[in-house]
Amino acid sequence: MKRLTILKLGGSAITDKARECTPDIPTIQSVTDQLRDYDLPLILIHGGGSYAHPFVAKSGLGKGFRGGSQLRFISETEFYLGQLTRIICAALLLRGKLPVLFHPMSFVTFDNDKVKKILLDPVRKALQAGLIPLLHGDLVFDESQGVGILSGDRLASLVGNRLGASRVLLGSDVDGVYSRNPKSFPSATLITEVTSENFRSVLKASRGPSGDATGGMGEKVRQALQLAKNGCECFIFNLKEKSALRKILEGDPMIGTRFVPWRSSRKSSRRSRRKV
Amino acid sequence: MKRLTILKLGGSAITDKARECTPDIPTIQSVTDQLRDYDLPLILIHGGGSYAHPFVAKSGLGKGFRGGSQLRFISETEFYLGQLTRIICAALLLRGKLPVLFHPMSFVTFDNDKVKKILLDPVRKALQAGLIPLLHGDLVFDESQGVGILSGDRLASLVGNRLGASRVLLGSDVDGVYSRNPKSFPSATLITEVTSENFRSVLKASRGPSGDATGGMGEKVRQALQLAKNGCECFIFNLKEKSALRKILEGDPMIGTRFVPWRSSRKSSRRSRRKV
């Protein structure tokens, strides 16, 4: 498959995280506008944002399934998430793009927080046909813990590795990875490039409590590093920054934080990854 | 799994087939009312009705995928179908039931109109947790033909066989199987019971042009027979008939057309079917 790109639409960018089940319509409009003329193979993955995180937090589903009132949270969270997917689908259809939903809970299972089964053939077939598979961070059933969380970032990395994506773009509501948490330290500087040389210090800088049900910046950096190690170029960038997405899609390497593919492992890992 | 029931909500009953993308709200209300107090394991499968059939017919997707304008039909049909699923989900949630969507295109693939891959673990896990899996007739990717149609009736039979359902209830907009097409022959009589003795004549009576994208009554009878041969009790009944669903759920054998499990094959086939 020619130059497959995976674009993660971060829940904190496309929803109002302060209000339950509230989309950030201007950002969704802007993102889908920037995708209008992009015709290469593309998979979209959206985060849950305020359509999922508040309910995951309230229910304690992040720590596994104990039954009881958690059941209602599963049912409702899936219902709300579906609404966010529909808003994005509609925005794409209105711009002449052809998305098609794939529902992670339907095709992934975990065992002890690790992928046990995954069926990616339908996603692969949709791509080959010329459609835009649209996935999302989701609850999935877990053999040991009952229920687990497959974050959008992790899903991007998982699908990127399995389908041999050449680029994974993690769109967020911040400009990229900073030397320290920029919300607490205004003097923090943006790290523009992460390589096999400086990755340890970047990993360290991105750690810390995020308050996010799916791990925040630390999780993004871990997933991006895993992809870069496998030879895939990654970006963490600001989806709310005007034209940033379009520039990255056009190949501009100067947006956000770029994770340079690790040369040493690129070739061998590329060879070992299944092709679309 | 104790007494698993699969209930198919026929598209002709829960939608207005004369108007594109129009739900039959009174029927959906009535059906979900009748399910309110039902607490045994249940899988719901809805047909596409006017949310899918008009687009499948227009696009020619029933005869395989040739590309071009069919792509847009795939994307749009999936979008519309998702809306019908949401209406049913909402009706169930409002009655305290806990549905959770499973999206067939995400977990089934065909090859030459036969199932190639299917991942049912998530549906099984949801059932075990106490949720109500909600599936629907769908387009699925087909290795040879590009795209195929997995009708709700076929899905009910497929899932029923794989999960060892004890009952499959095919809810329609007619009272059951008739000796002749009742719309053309007012003197036609309802066949109340189909057994290994009379099945050939019933099969013959149900054939004929249906004008339905997924095979109409003939397809229902074929799927019901396949289930009955495997030891599963089946009903074809009128979902619009007041209280018919509740009566069947309570074990009344006198509603619609009942397909009696074939004694000779029941035990052996039961043994060979995987348990939930």
mmCIF file of C-alpha atoms in Angstrom, chain A residues 63-240:
data_model
loop_
_atom_site.group_PDB
_atom_site.id
_atom_site.type_symbol
_atom_site.label_atom_id
_atom_site.label_comp_id
_atom_site.label_asym_id
_atom_site.label_seq_id
_atom_site.Cartn_x
_atom_site.Cartn_y
_atom_site.Cartn_z
ATOM 1 C CA LYS A 63 -9.035 -0.634 36.558
ATOM 2 C CA GLY A 64 -10.986 -3.561 35.100
ATOM 3 C CA PHE A 65 -14.522 -4.830 35.192
ATOM 4 C CA ARG A 66 -16.227 -5.739 38.455
ATOM 5 C CA GLY A 67 -19.796 -5.861 37.129
ATOM 6 C CA GLY A 68 -22.768 -4.108 38.724
ATOM 7 C CA SER A 69 -23.223 -0.483 37.731
ATOM 8 C CA GLN A 70 -20.214 -0.673 35.411
ATOM 9 C CA LEU A 71 -22.395 -2.529 32.921
ATOM 10 C CA ARG A 72 -24.512 0.541 32.292
ATOM 11 C CA PHE A 73 -21.350 2.613 31.788
ATOM 12 C CA ILE A 74 -20.151 0.218 29.075
ATOM 13 C CA SER A 75 -23.454 0.432 27.252
ATOM 14 C CA GLU A 76 -23.717 4.213 27.559
ATOM 15 C CA THR A 77 -20.074 4.975 26.763
ATOM 16 C CA GLU A 78 -20.346 2.957 23.557
ATOM 17 C CA PHE A 79 -23.517 4.857 22.684
ATOM 18 C CA TYR A 80 -21.888 8.265 23.265
ATOM 19 C CA LEU A 81 -18.684 7.343 21.427
ATOM 20 C CA GLY A 82 -20.806 6.324 18.465
ATOM 21 C CA GLN A 83 -22.269 9.813 18.376
ATOM 22 C CA LEU A 84 -18.836 11.439 18.128
ATOM 23 C CA THR A 85 -17.923 9.031 15.332
ATOM 24 C CA ARG A 86 -21.093 10.048 13.466
ATOM 25 C CA ILE A 87 -20.261 13.749 13.750
ATOM 26 C CA ILE A 88 -16.831 13.135 12.220
ATOM 27 C CA CYS A 89 -18.320 10.828 9.573
ATOM 28 C CA ALA A 90 -20.870 13.461 8.602
ATOM 29 C CA ALA A 91 -18.204 16.185 8.381
ATOM 30 C CA LEU A 92 -16.179 13.961 6.047
ATOM 31 C CA LEU A 93 -19.132 12.908 3.872
ATOM 32 C CA LEU A 94 -20.107 16.568 3.466
ATOM 33 C CA ARG A 95 -16.634 17.220 2.057
ATOM 34 C CA GLY A 96 -16.821 14.389 -0.445
ATOM 35 C CA LYS A 97 -14.617 12.040 1.585
ATOM 36 C CA LEU A 98 -15.702 8.419 2.057
ATOM 37 C CA PRO A 99 -15.222 7.254 5.637
ATOM 38 C CA VAL A 100 -16.382 3.919 6.929
ATOM 39 C CA LEU A 101 -16.576 3.074 10.611
ATOM 40 C CA PHE A 102 -14.694 0.167 12.142
ATOM 41 C CA HIS A 103 -15.607 -0.514 15.733
ATOM 42 C CA PRO A 104 -12.634 -1.692 17.833
ATOM 43 C CA MET A 105 -14.754 -3.443 20.477
ATOM 44 C CA SER A 106 -16.057 -5.614 17.611
ATOM 45 C CA PHE A 107 -12.676 -6.746 16.297
ATOM 46 C CA VAL A 108 -10.141 -6.589 19.171
ATOM 47 C CA THR A 109 -9.903 -8.546 22.410
ATOM 48 C CA PHE A 110 -7.338 -8.228 25.188
ATOM 49 C CA ASP A 111 -5.875 -10.600 27.697
ATOM 50 C CA ASN A 112 -4.327 -8.868 30.693
ATOM 51 C CA ASP A 113 -4.197 -5.564 28.841
ATOM 52 C CA LYS A 114 -2.380 -7.099 25.852
ATOM 53 C CA VAL A 115 -3.943 -7.741 22.450
ATOM 54 C CA LYS A 116 -5.237 -11.298 22.329
ATOM 55 C CA LYS A 117 -7.164 -11.278 19.045
ATOM 56 C CA ILE A 118 -7.463 -8.676 16.341
ATOM 57 C CA LEU A 119 -9.110 -8.905 12.925
ATOM 58 C CA LEU A 120 -7.712 -6.238 10.615
ATOM 59 C CA ASP A 121 -8.716 -7.757 7.267
ATOM 60 C CA PRO A 122 -11.829 -5.559 6.950
ATOM 61 C CA VAL A 123 -9.804 -2.378 7.593
ATOM 62 C CA ARG A 124 -7.229 -3.512 5.041
ATOM 63 C CA LYS A 125 -9.949 -4.274 2.469
ATOM 64 C CA ALA A 126 -11.609 -0.898 3.002
ATOM 65 C CA LEU A 127 -8.279 0.858 2.434
ATOM 66 C CA GLN A 128 -7.620 -1.114 -0.723
ATOM 67 C CA ALA A 129 -11.081 -0.211 -2.013
ATOM 68 C CA GLY A 130 -10.312 3.492 -1.532
ATOM 69 C CA LEU A 131 -12.359 4.154 1.596
ATOM 70 C CA ILE A 132 -11.147 5.932 4.738
ATOM 71 C CA PRO A 133 -11.398 3.575 7.718
ATOM 72 C CA LEU A 134 -12.513 5.543 10.769
ATOM 73 C CA LEU A 135 -11.673 3.919 14.123
ATOM 74 C CA HIS A 136 -11.672 5.215 17.670
ATOM 75 C CA GLY A 137 -10.231 4.613 21.095
ATOM 76 C CA ASP A 138 -12.578 2.132 22.720
ATOM 77 C CA LEU A 139 -13.420 -0.224 25.524
ATOM 78 C CA VAL A 140 -12.547 -3.797 24.577
ATOM 79 C CA PHE A 141 -13.233 -7.094 26.295
ATOM 80 C CA ASP A 142 -10.303 -8.509 28.253
ATOM 81 C CA GLU A 143 -9.978 -12.223 28.989
ATOM 82 C CA SER A 144 -8.490 -11.622 32.466
ATOM 83 C CA GLN A 145 -9.794 -8.224 33.520
ATOM 84 C CA GLY A 146 -13.215 -8.314 31.886
ATOM 85 C CA VAL A 147 -12.821 -4.983 30.144
ATOM 86 C CA GLY A 148 -9.789 -2.979 29.063
ATOM 87 C CA ILE A 149 -9.128 0.370 27.436
ATOM 88 C CA LEU A 150 -7.650 0.543 23.967
ATOM 89 C CA SER A 151 -6.638 4.191 23.740
ATOM 90 C CA GLY A 152 -6.648 5.968 20.406
ATOM 91 C CA ASP A 153 -2.875 6.455 20.673
ATOM 92 C CA ARG A 154 -2.280 2.789 21.302
ATOM 93 C CA LEU A 155 -4.658 1.837 18.500
ATOM 94 C CA ALA A 156 -2.764 4.157 16.125
ATOM 95 C CA SER A 157 0.492 2.464 17.039
ATOM 96 C CA LEU A 158 -1.023 -1.035 16.851
ATOM 97 C CA VAL A 159 -2.651 -0.508 13.462
ATOM 98 C CA GLY A 160 0.366 1.449 12.201
ATOM 99 C CA ASN A 161 2.703 -1.421 13.024
ATOM 100 C CA ARG A 162 0.409 -4.158 11.704
ATOM 101 C CA LEU A 163 -0.430 -2.438 8.426
ATOM 102 C CA GLY A 164 3.061 -1.044 7.843
ATOM 103 C CA ALA A 165 2.094 2.636 7.914
ATOM 104 C CA SER A 166 4.791 5.022 6.756
ATOM 105 C CA ARG A 167 3.497 7.877 8.928
ATOM 106 C CA VAL A 168 1.505 8.112 12.129
ATOM 107 C CA LEU A 169 0.308 11.601 13.052
ATOM 108 C CA LEU A 170 -0.861 12.088 16.620
ATOM 109 C CA GLY A 171 -2.960 15.256 16.614
ATOM 110 C CA SER A 172 -3.356 16.816 20.044
ATOM 111 C CA ASP A 173 -4.265 20.141 21.656
ATOM 112 C CA VAL A 174 -0.628 21.078 22.350
ATOM 113 C CA ASP A 175 2.149 21.903 19.893
ATOM 114 C CA GLY A 176 4.175 18.770 20.615
ATOM 115 C CA VAL A 177 6.461 17.389 23.319
ATOM 116 C CA TYR A 178 8.051 19.967 25.621
ATOM 117 C CA SER A 179 11.201 19.894 27.738
ATOM 118 C CA ARG A 180 8.881 20.190 30.769
ATOM 119 C CA ASN A 181 5.098 20.390 31.196
ATOM 120 C CA PRO A 182 4.353 23.725 29.462
ATOM 121 C CA LYS A 183 1.165 24.246 31.475
ATOM 122 C CA SER A 184 3.207 24.454 34.707
ATOM 123 C CA PHE A 185 6.507 25.775 33.310
ATOM 124 C CA PRO A 186 6.095 28.637 30.817
ATOM 125 C CA SER A 187 9.810 28.545 30.027
ATOM 126 C CA ALA A 188 9.548 24.971 28.712
ATOM 127 C CA THR A 189 10.735 24.587 25.118
ATOM 128 C CA LEU A 190 9.288 22.489 22.296
ATOM 129 C CA ILE A 191 11.349 19.447 21.326
ATOM 130 C CA THR A 192 11.295 19.474 17.527
ATOM 131 C CA GLU A 193 12.971 16.158 16.856
ATOM 132 C CA VAL A 194 13.202 12.879 18.739
ATOM 133 C CA THR A 195 15.854 10.421 17.624
ATOM 134 C CA SER A 196 17.541 7.279 18.879
ATOM 135 C CA GLU A 197 20.018 9.673 20.537
ATOM 136 C CA ASN A 198 17.759 11.884 22.653
ATOM 137 C CA PHE A 199 14.726 9.655 23.201
ATOM 138 C CA ARG A 200 15.490 8.837 26.841
ATOM 139 C CA SER A 201 15.399 12.440 27.985
ATOM 140 C CA VAL A 202 12.205 13.051 25.964
ATOM 141 C CA LEU A 203 10.528 10.055 27.541
ATOM 142 C CA LYS A 204 11.474 11.376 30.961
ATOM 143 C CA ALA A 205 10.181 14.881 30.202
ATOM 144 C CA SER A 206 6.803 13.547 29.036
ATOM 145 C CA ARG A 207 6.111 11.554 32.166
ATOM 146 C CA GLY A 208 4.073 12.736 35.092
ATOM 147 C CA PRO A 209 0.435 12.740 36.146
ATOM 148 C CA SER A 210 -1.796 13.565 33.201
ATOM 149 C CA GLY A 211 -5.293 13.295 34.656
ATOM 150 C CA ASP A 212 -6.184 11.702 31.326
ATOM 151 C CA ALA A 213 -7.918 8.306 31.307
ATOM 152 C CA THR A 214 -5.648 7.086 28.537
ATOM 153 C CA GLY A 215 -2.248 8.327 29.658
ATOM 154 C CA GLY A 216 -1.807 11.787 28.152
ATOM 155 C CA MET A 217 1.512 12.873 26.650
ATOM 156 C CA GLY A 218 3.548 10.079 28.248
ATOM 157 C CA GLU A 219 1.472 7.453 26.434
ATOM 158 C CA LYS A 220 1.727 9.355 23.133
ATOM 159 C CA VAL A 221 5.523 9.511 23.393
ATOM 160 C CA ARG A 222 5.781 5.803 24.234
ATOM 161 C CA GLN A 223 3.619 4.843 21.253
ATOM 162 C CA ALA A 224 5.452 7.227 18.906
ATOM 163 C CA LEU A 225 8.807 5.808 19.997
ATOM 164 C CA GLN A 226 7.652 2.269 19.392
ATOM 165 C CA LEU A 227 6.596 3.215 15.873
ATOM 166 C CA ALA A 228 9.832 5.123 15.188
ATOM 167 C CA LYS A 229 11.847 2.113 16.349
ATOM 168 C CA ASN A 230 9.955 0.069 13.739
ATOM 169 C CA GLY A 231 10.874 2.530 10.997
ATOM 170 C CA CYS A 232 7.693 4.611 10.955
ATOM 171 C CA GLU A 233 7.818 8.419 10.988
ATOM 172 C CA CYS A 234 5.678 9.970 13.720
ATOM 173 C CA PHE A 235 4.504 13.434 14.632
ATOM 174 C CA ILE A 236 2.885 14.763 17.764
ATOM 175 C CA PHE A 237 1.368 18.081 16.767
ATOM 176 C CA ASN A 238 -1.379 20.594 17.473
ATOM 177 C CA LEU A 239 -4.576 19.805 15.620
ATOM 178 C CA LYS A 240 -5.949 23.207 16.630
#
